[in-house]
PDB file of C-alpha atoms in Angstrom:
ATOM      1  CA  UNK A   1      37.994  49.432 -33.070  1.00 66.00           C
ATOM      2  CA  UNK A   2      41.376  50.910 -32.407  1.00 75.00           C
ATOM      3  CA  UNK A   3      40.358  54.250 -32.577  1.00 75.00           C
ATOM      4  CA  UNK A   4      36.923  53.926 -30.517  1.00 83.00           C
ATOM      5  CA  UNK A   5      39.590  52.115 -27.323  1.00 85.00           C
ATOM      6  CA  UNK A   6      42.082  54.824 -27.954  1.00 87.00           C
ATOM      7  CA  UNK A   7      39.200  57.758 -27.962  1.00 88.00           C
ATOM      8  CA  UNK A   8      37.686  56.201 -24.778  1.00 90.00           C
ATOM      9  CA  UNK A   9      40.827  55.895 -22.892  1.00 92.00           C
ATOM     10  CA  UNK A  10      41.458  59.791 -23.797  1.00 92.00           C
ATOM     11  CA  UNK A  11      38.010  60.346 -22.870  1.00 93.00           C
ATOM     12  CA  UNK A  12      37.777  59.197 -19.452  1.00 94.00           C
ATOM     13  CA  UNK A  13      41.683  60.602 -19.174  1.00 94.00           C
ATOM     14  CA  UNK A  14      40.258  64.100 -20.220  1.00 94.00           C
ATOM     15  CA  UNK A  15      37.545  63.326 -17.737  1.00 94.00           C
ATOM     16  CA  UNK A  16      39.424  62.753 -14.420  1.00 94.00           C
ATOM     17  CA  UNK A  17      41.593  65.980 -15.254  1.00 93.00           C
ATOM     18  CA  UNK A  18      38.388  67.507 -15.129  1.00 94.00           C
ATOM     19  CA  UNK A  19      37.429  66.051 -11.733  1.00 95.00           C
ATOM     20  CA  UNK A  20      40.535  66.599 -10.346  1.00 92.00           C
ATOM     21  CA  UNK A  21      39.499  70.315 -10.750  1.00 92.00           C
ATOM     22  CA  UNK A  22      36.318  70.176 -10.171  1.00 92.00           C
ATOM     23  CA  UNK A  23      36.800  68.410  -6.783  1.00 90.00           C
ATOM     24  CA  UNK A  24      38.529  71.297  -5.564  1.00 88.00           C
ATOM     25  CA  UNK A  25      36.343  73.607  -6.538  1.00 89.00           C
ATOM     26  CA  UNK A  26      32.550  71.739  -6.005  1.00 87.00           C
ATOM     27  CA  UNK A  27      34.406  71.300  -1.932  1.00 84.00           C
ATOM     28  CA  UNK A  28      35.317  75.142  -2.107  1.00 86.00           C
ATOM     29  CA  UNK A  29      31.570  76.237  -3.204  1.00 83.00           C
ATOM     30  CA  UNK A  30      30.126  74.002  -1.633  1.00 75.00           C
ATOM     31  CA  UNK A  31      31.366  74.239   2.593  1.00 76.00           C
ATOM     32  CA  UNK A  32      32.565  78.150   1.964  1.00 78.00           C
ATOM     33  CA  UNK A  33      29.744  79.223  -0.194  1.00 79.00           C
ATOM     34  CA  UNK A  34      32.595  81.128  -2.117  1.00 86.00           C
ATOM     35  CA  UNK A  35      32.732  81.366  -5.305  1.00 88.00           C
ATOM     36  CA  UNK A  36      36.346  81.398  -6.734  1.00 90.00           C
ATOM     37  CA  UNK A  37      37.148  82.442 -10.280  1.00 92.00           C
ATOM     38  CA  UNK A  38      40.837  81.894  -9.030  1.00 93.00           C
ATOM     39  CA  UNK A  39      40.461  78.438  -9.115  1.00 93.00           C
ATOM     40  CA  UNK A  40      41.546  78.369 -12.812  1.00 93.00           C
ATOM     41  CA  UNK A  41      44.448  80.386 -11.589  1.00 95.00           C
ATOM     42  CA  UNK A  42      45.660  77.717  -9.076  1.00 95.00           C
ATOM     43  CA  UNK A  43      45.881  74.615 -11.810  1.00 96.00           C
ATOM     44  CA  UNK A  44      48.133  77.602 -14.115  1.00 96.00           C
ATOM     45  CA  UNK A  45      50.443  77.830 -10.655  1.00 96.00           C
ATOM     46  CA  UNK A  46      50.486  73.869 -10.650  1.00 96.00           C
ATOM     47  CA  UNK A  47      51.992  73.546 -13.641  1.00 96.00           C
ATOM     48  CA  UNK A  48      54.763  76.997 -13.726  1.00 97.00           C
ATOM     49  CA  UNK A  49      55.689  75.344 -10.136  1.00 97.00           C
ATOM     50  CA  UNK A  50      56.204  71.683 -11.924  1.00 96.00           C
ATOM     51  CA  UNK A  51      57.966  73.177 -14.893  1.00 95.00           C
ATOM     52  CA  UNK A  52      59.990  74.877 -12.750  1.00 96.00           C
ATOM     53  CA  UNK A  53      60.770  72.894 -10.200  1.00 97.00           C
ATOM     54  CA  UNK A  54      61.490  69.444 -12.507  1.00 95.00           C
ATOM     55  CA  UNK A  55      64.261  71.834 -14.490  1.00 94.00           C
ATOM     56  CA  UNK A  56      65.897  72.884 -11.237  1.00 95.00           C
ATOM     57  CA  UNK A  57      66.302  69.478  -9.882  1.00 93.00           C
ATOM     58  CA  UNK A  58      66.689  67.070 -12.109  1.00 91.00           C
ATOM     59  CA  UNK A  59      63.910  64.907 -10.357  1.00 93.00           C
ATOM     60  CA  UNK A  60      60.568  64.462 -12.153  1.00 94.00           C
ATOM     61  CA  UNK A  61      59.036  62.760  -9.047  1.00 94.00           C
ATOM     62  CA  UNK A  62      60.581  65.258  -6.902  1.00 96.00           C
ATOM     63  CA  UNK A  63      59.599  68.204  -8.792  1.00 95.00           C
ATOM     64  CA  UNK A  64      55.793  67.078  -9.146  1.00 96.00           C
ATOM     65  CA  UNK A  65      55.861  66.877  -5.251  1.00 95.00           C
ATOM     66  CA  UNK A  66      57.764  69.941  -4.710  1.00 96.00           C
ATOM     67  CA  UNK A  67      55.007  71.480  -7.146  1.00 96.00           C
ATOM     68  CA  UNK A  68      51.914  69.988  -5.193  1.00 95.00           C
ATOM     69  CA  UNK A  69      53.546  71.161  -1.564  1.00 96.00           C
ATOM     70  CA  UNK A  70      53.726  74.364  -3.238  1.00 96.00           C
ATOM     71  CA  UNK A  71      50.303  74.606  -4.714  1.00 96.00           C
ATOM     72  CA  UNK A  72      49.070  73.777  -1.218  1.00 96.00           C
ATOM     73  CA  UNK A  73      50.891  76.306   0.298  1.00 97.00           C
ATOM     74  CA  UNK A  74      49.827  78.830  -1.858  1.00 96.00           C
ATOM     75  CA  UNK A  75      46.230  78.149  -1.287  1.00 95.00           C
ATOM     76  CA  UNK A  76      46.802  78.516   2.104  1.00 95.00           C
ATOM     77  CA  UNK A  77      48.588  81.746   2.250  1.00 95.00           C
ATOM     78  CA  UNK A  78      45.620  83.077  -0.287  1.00 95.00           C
ATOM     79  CA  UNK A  79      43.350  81.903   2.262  1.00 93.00           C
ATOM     80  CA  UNK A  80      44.445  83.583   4.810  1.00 93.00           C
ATOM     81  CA  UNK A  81      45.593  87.148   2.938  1.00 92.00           C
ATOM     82  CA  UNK A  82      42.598  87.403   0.680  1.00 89.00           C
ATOM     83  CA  UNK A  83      39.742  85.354   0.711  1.00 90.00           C
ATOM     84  CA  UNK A  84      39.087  84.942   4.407  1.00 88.00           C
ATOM     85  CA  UNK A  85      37.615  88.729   4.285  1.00 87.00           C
ATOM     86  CA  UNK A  86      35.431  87.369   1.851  1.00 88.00           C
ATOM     87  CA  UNK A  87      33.377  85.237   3.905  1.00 82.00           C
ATOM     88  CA  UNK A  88      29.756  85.785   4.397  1.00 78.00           C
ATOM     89  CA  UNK A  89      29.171  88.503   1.651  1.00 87.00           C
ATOM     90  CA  UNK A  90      27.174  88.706  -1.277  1.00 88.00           C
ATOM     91  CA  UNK A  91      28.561  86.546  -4.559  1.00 85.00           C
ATOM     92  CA  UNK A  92      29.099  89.642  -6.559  1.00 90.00           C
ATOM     93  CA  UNK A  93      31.761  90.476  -4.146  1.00 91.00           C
ATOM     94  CA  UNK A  94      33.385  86.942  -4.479  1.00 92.00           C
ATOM     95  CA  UNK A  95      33.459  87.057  -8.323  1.00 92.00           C
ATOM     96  CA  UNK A  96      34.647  90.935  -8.459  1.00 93.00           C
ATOM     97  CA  UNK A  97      37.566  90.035  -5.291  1.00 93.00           C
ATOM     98  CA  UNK A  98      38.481  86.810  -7.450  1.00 94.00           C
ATOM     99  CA  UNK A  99      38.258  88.062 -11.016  1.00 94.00           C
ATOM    100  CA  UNK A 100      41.089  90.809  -9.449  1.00 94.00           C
ATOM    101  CA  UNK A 101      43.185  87.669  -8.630  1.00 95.00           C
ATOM    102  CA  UNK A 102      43.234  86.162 -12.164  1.00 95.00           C
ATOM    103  CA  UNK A 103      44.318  89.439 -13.227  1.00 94.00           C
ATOM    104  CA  UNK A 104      46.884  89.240 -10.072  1.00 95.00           C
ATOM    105  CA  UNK A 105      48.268  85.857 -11.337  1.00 96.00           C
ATOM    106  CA  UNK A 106      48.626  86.484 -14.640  1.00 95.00           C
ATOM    107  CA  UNK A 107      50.749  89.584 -14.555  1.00 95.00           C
ATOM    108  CA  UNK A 108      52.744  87.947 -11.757  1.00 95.00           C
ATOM    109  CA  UNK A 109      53.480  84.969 -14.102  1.00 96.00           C
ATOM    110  CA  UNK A 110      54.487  87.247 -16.747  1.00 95.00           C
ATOM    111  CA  UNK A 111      57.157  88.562 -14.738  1.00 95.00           C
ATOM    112  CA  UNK A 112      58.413  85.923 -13.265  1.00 94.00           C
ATOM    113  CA  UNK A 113      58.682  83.568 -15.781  1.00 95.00           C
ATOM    114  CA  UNK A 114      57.226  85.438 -19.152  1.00 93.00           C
ATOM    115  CA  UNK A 115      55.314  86.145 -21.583  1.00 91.00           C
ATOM    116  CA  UNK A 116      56.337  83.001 -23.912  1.00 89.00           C
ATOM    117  CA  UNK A 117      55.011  79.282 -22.241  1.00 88.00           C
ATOM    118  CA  UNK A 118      57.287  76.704 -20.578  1.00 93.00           C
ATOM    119  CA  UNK A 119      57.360  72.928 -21.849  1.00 91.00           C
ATOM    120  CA  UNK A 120      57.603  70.049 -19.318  1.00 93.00           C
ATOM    121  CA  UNK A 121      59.276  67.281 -20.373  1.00 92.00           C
ATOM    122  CA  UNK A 122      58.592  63.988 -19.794  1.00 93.00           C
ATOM    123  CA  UNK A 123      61.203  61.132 -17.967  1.00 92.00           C
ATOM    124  CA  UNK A 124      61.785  58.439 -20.703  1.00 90.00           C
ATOM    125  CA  UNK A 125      59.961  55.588 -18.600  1.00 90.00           C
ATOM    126  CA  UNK A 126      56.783  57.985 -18.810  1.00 91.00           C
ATOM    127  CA  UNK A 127      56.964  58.027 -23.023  1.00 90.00           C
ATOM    128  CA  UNK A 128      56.957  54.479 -23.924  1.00 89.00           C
ATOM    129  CA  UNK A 129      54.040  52.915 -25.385  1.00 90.00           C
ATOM    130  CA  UNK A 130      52.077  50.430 -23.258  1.00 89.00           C
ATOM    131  CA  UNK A 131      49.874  47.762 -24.706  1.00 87.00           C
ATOM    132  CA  UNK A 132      46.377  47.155 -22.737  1.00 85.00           C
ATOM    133  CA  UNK A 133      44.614  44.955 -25.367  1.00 80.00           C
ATOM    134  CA  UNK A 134      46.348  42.831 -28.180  1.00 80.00           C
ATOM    135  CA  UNK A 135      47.500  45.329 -30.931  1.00 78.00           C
ATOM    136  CA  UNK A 136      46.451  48.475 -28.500  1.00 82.00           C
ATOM    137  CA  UNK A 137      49.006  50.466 -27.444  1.00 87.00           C
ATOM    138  CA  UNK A 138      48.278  53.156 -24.995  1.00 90.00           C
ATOM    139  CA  UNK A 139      50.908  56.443 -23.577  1.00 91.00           C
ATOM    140  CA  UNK A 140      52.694  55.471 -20.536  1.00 93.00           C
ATOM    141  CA  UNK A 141      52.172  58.910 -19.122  1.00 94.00           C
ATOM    142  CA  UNK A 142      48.306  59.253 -19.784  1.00 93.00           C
ATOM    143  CA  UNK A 143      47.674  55.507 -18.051  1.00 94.00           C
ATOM    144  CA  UNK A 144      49.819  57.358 -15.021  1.00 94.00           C
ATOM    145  CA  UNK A 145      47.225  60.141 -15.033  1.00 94.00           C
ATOM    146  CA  UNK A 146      44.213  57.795 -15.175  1.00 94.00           C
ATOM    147  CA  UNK A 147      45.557  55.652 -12.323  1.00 95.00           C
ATOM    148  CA  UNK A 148      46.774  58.725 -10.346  1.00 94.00           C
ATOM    149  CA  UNK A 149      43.301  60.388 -10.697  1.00 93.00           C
ATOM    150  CA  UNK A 150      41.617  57.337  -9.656  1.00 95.00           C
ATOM    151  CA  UNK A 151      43.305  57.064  -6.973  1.00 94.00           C
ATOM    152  CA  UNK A 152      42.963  60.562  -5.475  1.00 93.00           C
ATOM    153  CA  UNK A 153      39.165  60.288  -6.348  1.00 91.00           C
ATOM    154  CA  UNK A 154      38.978  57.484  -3.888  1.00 93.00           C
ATOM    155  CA  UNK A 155      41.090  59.368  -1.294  1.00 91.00           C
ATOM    156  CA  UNK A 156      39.043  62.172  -1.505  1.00 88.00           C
ATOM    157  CA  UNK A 157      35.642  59.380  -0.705  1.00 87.00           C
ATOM    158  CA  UNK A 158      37.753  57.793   1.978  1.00 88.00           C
ATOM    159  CA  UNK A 159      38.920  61.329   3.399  1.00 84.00           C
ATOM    160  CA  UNK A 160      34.951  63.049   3.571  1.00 80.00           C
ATOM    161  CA  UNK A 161      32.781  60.287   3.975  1.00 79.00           C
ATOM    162  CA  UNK A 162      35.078  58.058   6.283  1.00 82.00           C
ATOM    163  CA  UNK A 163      36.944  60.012   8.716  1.00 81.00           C
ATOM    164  CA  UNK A 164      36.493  62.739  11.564  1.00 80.00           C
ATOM    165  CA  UNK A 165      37.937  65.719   9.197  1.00 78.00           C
ATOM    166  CA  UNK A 166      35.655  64.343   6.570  1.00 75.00           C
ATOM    167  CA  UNK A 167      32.460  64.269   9.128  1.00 77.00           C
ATOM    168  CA  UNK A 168      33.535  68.223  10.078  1.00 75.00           C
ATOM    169  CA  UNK A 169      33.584  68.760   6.214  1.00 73.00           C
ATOM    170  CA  UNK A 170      30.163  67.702   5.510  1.00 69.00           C
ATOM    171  CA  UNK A 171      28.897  69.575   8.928  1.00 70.00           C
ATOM    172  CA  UNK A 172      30.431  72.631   7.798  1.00 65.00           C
ATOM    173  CA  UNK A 173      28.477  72.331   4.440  1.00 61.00           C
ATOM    174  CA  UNK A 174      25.493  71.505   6.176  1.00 62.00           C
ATOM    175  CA  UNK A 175      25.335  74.608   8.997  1.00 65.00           C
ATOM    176  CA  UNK A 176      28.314  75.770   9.631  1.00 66.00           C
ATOM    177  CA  UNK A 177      27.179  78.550  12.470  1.00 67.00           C
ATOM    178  CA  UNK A 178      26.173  75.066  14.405  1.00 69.00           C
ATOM    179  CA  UNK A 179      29.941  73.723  14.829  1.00 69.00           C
ATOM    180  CA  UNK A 180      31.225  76.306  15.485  1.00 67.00           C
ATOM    181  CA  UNK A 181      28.765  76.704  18.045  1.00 71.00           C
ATOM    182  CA  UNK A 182      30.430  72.935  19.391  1.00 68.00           C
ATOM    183  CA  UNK A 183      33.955  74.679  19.264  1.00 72.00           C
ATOM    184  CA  UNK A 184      35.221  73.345  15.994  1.00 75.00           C
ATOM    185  CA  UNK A 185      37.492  75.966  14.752  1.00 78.00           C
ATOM    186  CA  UNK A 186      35.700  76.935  11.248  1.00 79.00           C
ATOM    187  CA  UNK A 187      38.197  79.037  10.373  1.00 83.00           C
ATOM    188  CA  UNK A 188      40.870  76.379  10.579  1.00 85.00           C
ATOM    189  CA  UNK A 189      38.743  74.119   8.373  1.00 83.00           C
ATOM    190  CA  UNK A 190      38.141  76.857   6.112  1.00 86.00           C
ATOM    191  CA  UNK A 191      41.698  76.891   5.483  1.00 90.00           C
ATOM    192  CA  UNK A 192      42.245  73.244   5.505  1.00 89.00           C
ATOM    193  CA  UNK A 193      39.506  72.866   2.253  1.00 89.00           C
ATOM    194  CA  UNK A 194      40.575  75.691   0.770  1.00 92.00           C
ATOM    195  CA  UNK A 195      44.144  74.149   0.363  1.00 93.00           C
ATOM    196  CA  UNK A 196      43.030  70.755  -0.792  1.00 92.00           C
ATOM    197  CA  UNK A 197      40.625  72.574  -3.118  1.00 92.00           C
ATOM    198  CA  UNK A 198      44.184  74.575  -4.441  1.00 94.00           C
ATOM    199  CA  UNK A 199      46.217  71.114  -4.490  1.00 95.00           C
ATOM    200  CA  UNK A 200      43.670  69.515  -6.498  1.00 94.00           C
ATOM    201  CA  UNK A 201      43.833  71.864  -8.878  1.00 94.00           C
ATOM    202  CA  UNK A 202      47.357  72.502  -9.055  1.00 95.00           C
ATOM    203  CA  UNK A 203      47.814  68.340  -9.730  1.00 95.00           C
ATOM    204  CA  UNK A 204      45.484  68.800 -12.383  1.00 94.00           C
ATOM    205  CA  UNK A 205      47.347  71.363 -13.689  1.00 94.00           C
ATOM    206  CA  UNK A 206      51.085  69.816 -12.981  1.00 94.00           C
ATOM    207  CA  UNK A 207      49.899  66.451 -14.810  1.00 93.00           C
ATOM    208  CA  UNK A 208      48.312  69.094 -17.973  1.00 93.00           C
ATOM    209  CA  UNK A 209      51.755  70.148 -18.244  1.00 93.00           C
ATOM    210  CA  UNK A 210      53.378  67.683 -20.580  1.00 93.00           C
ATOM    211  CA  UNK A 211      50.866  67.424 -22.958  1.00 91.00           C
ATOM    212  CA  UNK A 212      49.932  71.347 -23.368  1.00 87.00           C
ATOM    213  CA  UNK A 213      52.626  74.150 -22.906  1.00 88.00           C
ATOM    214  CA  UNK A 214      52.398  75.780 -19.848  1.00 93.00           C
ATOM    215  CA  UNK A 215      50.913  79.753 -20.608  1.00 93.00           C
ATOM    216  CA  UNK A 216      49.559  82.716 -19.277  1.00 94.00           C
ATOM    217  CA  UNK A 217      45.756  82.054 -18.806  1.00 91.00           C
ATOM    218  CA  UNK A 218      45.962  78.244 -19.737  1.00 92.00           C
ATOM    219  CA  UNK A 219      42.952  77.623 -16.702  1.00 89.00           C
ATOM    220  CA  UNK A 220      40.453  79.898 -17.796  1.00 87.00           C
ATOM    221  CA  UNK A 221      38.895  78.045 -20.303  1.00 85.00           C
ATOM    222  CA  UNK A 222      38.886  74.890 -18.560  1.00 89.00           C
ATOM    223  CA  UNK A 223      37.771  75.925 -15.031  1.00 90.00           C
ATOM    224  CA  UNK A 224      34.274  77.093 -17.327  1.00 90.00           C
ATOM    225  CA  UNK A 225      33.922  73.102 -17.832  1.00 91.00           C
ATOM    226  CA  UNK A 226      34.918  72.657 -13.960  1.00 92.00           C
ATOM    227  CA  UNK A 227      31.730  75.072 -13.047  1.00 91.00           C
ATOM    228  CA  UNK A 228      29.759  72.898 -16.008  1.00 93.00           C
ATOM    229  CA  UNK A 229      30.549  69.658 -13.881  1.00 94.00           C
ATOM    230  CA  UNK A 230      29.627  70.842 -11.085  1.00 92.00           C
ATOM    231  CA  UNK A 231      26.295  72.272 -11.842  1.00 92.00           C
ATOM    232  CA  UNK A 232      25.601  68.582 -13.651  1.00 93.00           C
ATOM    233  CA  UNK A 233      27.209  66.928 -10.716  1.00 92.00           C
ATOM    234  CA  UNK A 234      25.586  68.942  -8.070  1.00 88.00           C
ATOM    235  CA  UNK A 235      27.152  71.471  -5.931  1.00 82.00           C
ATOM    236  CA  UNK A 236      29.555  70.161  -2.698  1.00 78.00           C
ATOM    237  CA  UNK A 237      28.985  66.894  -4.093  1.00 84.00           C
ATOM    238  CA  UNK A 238      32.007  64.625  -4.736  1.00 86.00           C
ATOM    239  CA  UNK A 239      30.435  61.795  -6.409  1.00 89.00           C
ATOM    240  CA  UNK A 240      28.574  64.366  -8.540  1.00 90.00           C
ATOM    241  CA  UNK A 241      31.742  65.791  -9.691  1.00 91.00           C
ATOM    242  CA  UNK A 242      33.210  62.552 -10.647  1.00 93.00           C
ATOM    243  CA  UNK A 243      30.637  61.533 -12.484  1.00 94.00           C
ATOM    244  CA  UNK A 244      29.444  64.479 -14.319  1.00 95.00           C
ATOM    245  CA  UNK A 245      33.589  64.854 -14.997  1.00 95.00           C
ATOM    246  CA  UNK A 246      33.493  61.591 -16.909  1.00 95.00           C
ATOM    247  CA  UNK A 247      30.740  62.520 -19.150  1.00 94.00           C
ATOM    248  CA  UNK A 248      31.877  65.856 -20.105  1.00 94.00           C
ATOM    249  CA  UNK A 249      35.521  64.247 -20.652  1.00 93.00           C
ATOM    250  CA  UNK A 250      33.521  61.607 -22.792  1.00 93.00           C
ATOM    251  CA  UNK A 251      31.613  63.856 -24.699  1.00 92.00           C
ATOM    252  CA  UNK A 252      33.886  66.641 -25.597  1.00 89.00           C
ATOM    253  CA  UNK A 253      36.482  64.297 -26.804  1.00 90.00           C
ATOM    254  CA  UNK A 254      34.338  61.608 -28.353  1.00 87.00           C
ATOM    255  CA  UNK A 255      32.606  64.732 -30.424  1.00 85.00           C
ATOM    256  CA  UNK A 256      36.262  65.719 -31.233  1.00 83.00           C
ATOM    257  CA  UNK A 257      36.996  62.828 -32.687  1.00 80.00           C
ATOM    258  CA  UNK A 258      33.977  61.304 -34.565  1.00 80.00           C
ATOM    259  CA  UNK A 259      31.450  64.053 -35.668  1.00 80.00           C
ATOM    260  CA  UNK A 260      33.578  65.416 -38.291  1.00 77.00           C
ATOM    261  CA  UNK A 261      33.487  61.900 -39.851  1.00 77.00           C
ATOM    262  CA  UNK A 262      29.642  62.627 -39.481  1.00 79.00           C
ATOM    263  CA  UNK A 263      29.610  65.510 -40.528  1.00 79.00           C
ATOM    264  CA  UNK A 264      31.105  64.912 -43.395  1.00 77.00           C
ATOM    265  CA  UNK A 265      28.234  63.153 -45.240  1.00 77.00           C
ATOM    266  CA  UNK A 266      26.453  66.922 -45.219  1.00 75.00           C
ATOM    267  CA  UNK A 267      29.454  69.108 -45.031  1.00 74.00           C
ATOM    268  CA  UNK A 268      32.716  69.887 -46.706  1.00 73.00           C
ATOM    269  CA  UNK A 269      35.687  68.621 -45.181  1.00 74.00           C
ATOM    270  CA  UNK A 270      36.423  72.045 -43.938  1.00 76.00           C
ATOM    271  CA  UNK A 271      33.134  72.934 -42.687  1.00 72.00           C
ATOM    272  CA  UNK A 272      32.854  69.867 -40.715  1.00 70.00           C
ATOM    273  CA  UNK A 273      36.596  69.934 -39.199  1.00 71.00           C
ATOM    274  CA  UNK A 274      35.231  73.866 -37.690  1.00 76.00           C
ATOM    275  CA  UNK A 275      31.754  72.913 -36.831  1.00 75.00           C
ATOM    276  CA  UNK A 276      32.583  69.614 -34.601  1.00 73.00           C
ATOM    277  CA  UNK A 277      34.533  71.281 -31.878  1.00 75.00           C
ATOM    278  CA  UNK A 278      32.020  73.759 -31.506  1.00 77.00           C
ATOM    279  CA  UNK A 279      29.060  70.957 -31.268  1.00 83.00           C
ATOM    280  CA  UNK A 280      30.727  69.172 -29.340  1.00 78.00           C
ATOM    281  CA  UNK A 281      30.940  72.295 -26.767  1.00 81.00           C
ATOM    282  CA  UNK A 282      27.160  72.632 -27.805  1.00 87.00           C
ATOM    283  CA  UNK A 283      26.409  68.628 -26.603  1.00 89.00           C
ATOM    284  CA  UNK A 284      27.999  69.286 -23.346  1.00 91.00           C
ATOM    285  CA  UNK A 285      25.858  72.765 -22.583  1.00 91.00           C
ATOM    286  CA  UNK A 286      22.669  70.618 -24.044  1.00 91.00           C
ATOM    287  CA  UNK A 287      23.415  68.232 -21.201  1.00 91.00           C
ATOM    288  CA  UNK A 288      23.436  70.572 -18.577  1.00 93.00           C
ATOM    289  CA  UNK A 289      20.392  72.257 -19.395  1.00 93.00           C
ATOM    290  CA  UNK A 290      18.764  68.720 -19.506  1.00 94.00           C
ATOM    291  CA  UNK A 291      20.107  68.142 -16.173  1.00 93.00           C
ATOM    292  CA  UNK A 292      19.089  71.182 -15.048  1.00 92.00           C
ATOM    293  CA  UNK A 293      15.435  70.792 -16.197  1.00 93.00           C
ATOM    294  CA  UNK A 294      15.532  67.015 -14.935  1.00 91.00           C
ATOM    295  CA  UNK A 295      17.569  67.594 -11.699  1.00 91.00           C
ATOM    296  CA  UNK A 296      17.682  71.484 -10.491  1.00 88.00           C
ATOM    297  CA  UNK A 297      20.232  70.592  -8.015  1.00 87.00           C
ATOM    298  CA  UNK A 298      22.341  67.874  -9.545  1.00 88.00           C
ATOM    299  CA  UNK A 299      22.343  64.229 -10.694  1.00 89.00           C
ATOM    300  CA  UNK A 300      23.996  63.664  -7.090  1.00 88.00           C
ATOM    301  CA  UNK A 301      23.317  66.683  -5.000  1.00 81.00           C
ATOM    302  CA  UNK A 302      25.227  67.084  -1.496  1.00 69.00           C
ATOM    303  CA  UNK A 303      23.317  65.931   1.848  1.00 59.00           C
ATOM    304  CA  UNK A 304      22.238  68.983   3.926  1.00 46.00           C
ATOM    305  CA  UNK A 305      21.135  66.485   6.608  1.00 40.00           C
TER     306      UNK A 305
END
């Protein structure tokens, strides 16, 4: 019983993460019909500017924020240097223009701070043990990321689906020649998403930190699941992301941690310790494609009304 709480709390942790990405990216694609391979890129820059800045001042709080502010700024200067001449061409541009980024980033990285990874450490009120059920004891810091993720996710719903920057959000996914026929400056909102599509990612990546070590190419393999969720989810779709986030989170960590048991009864213990991750990669593609022949466009895909 203690195992199945502590898998599920990892699960849904794993999960958010992969919203928090995700949501960046699913806003991106969606309203700018860009597709950014950089994305991955932007959650490695989270966590160098964390690292960095929580060793220059002292300050985990105030490093994380400095990190975020930075993030955001750097989306926004990549915006408007780059990716704003990328704008109404064909995706094979956007993936050639974006792949050259990654490349960009990663050689950057390696001379600024090098080739070996940077740790992150943790403040000691972050690495106690808290207990959520009689006899359960969860990590401090990955109940902080669950509560911080939930948190944004409801932002994020209160931000598009409640407010006037949130209305010209889903207008500019839904025809965006039409407001800017009504004077609404698309550009400017271009620039606006494209930032809290880079912030989103570089949290994800800042709150990564502590648990991974911070290295050259650490978002490649992930932002793969973040175009997985999204597919699932349903492209531009928020509530698609979130959802489709927790069931990849669920299912890649749940297959971690209980098929080798399973596998077991039919395999050697060796066999079945290197088959599970890969079936549990193999469960989460097998979802997709059952999604995909269910749902072409999503389990929740985005209004175009």
């Amino acid at each position: 019983m203690l195992l199945v709480v502590e898998q599920f709390l990892n699960g849904l942790q794993f999960g958010l993460l992969l919203f928090l990405l995700a949501a960046g990216l699913t806003l991106v694609f969606g309203i700018m019909d860009l597709v950014n391979l950089a994305h991955g890129s932007l959650y490695m820059m989270g966590a160098y500017f964390a690292a960095t800045f929580v060793a220059a001042s002292g300050n985990f709080i105030l490093g994380i924020v400095m990190a975020l502010g930075a993030t955001l700024l750097l989306g926004i200067v990549l915006e408007l240097v780059a990716l704003r001449h990328l704008y109404g061409r064909d995706h094979l541009d956007h993936v050639l223009a974006t792949f050259g980024l990654i490349l960009f980033f990663n050689d950057m990285v390696r001379l600024v701070w090098g080739p070996a990874g940077l740790s992150l450490p943790l403040p000691a009120w972050l690495t106690v043990p808290v207990q959520i059920l009689p006899g359960v004891f969860y990590p401090a810091y990955r109940l902080a990321i669950i509560a911080v993720a939930l948190a944004v996710a409801l932002m994020l719903y209160v931000v598009v689906m409640r407010t006037r920057i949130g209305m010209l959000i889903r207008a500019g996914a839904s025809n965006r020649e039409m407001i800017g026929a009504l004077g609404i400056n698309i550009q400017l909102l271009y620039t606006l998403v494209f930032g809290l599509g880079a912030a989103l990612a570089g949290l994800a990546g800042l709150m990564q930190a502590p648990i991974l070590t911070v290295q050259i190419g650490m978002g490649e393999n992930i932002l793969i699941l973040a175009f997985v969720i999204i597919v699932i989810g349903g492209i531009g779709s928020i509530r698609g992301a979130f959802v489709a986030a927790i069931l990849v989170g669920m299912i890649d960590t749940l297959g971690r941690a209980f098929l080798p048991d399973l596998l077991r009864q039919v395999l050697s213990s060796s066999a079945a310790s290197t088959a599970a991750p890969a079936l549990s990669s193999m469960l989460i593609y097998l979802l997709m494609a059952i999604v995909l022949v269910a749902r072409p466009e999503g389990l929740f895909p985005a209004s175009r009304r």
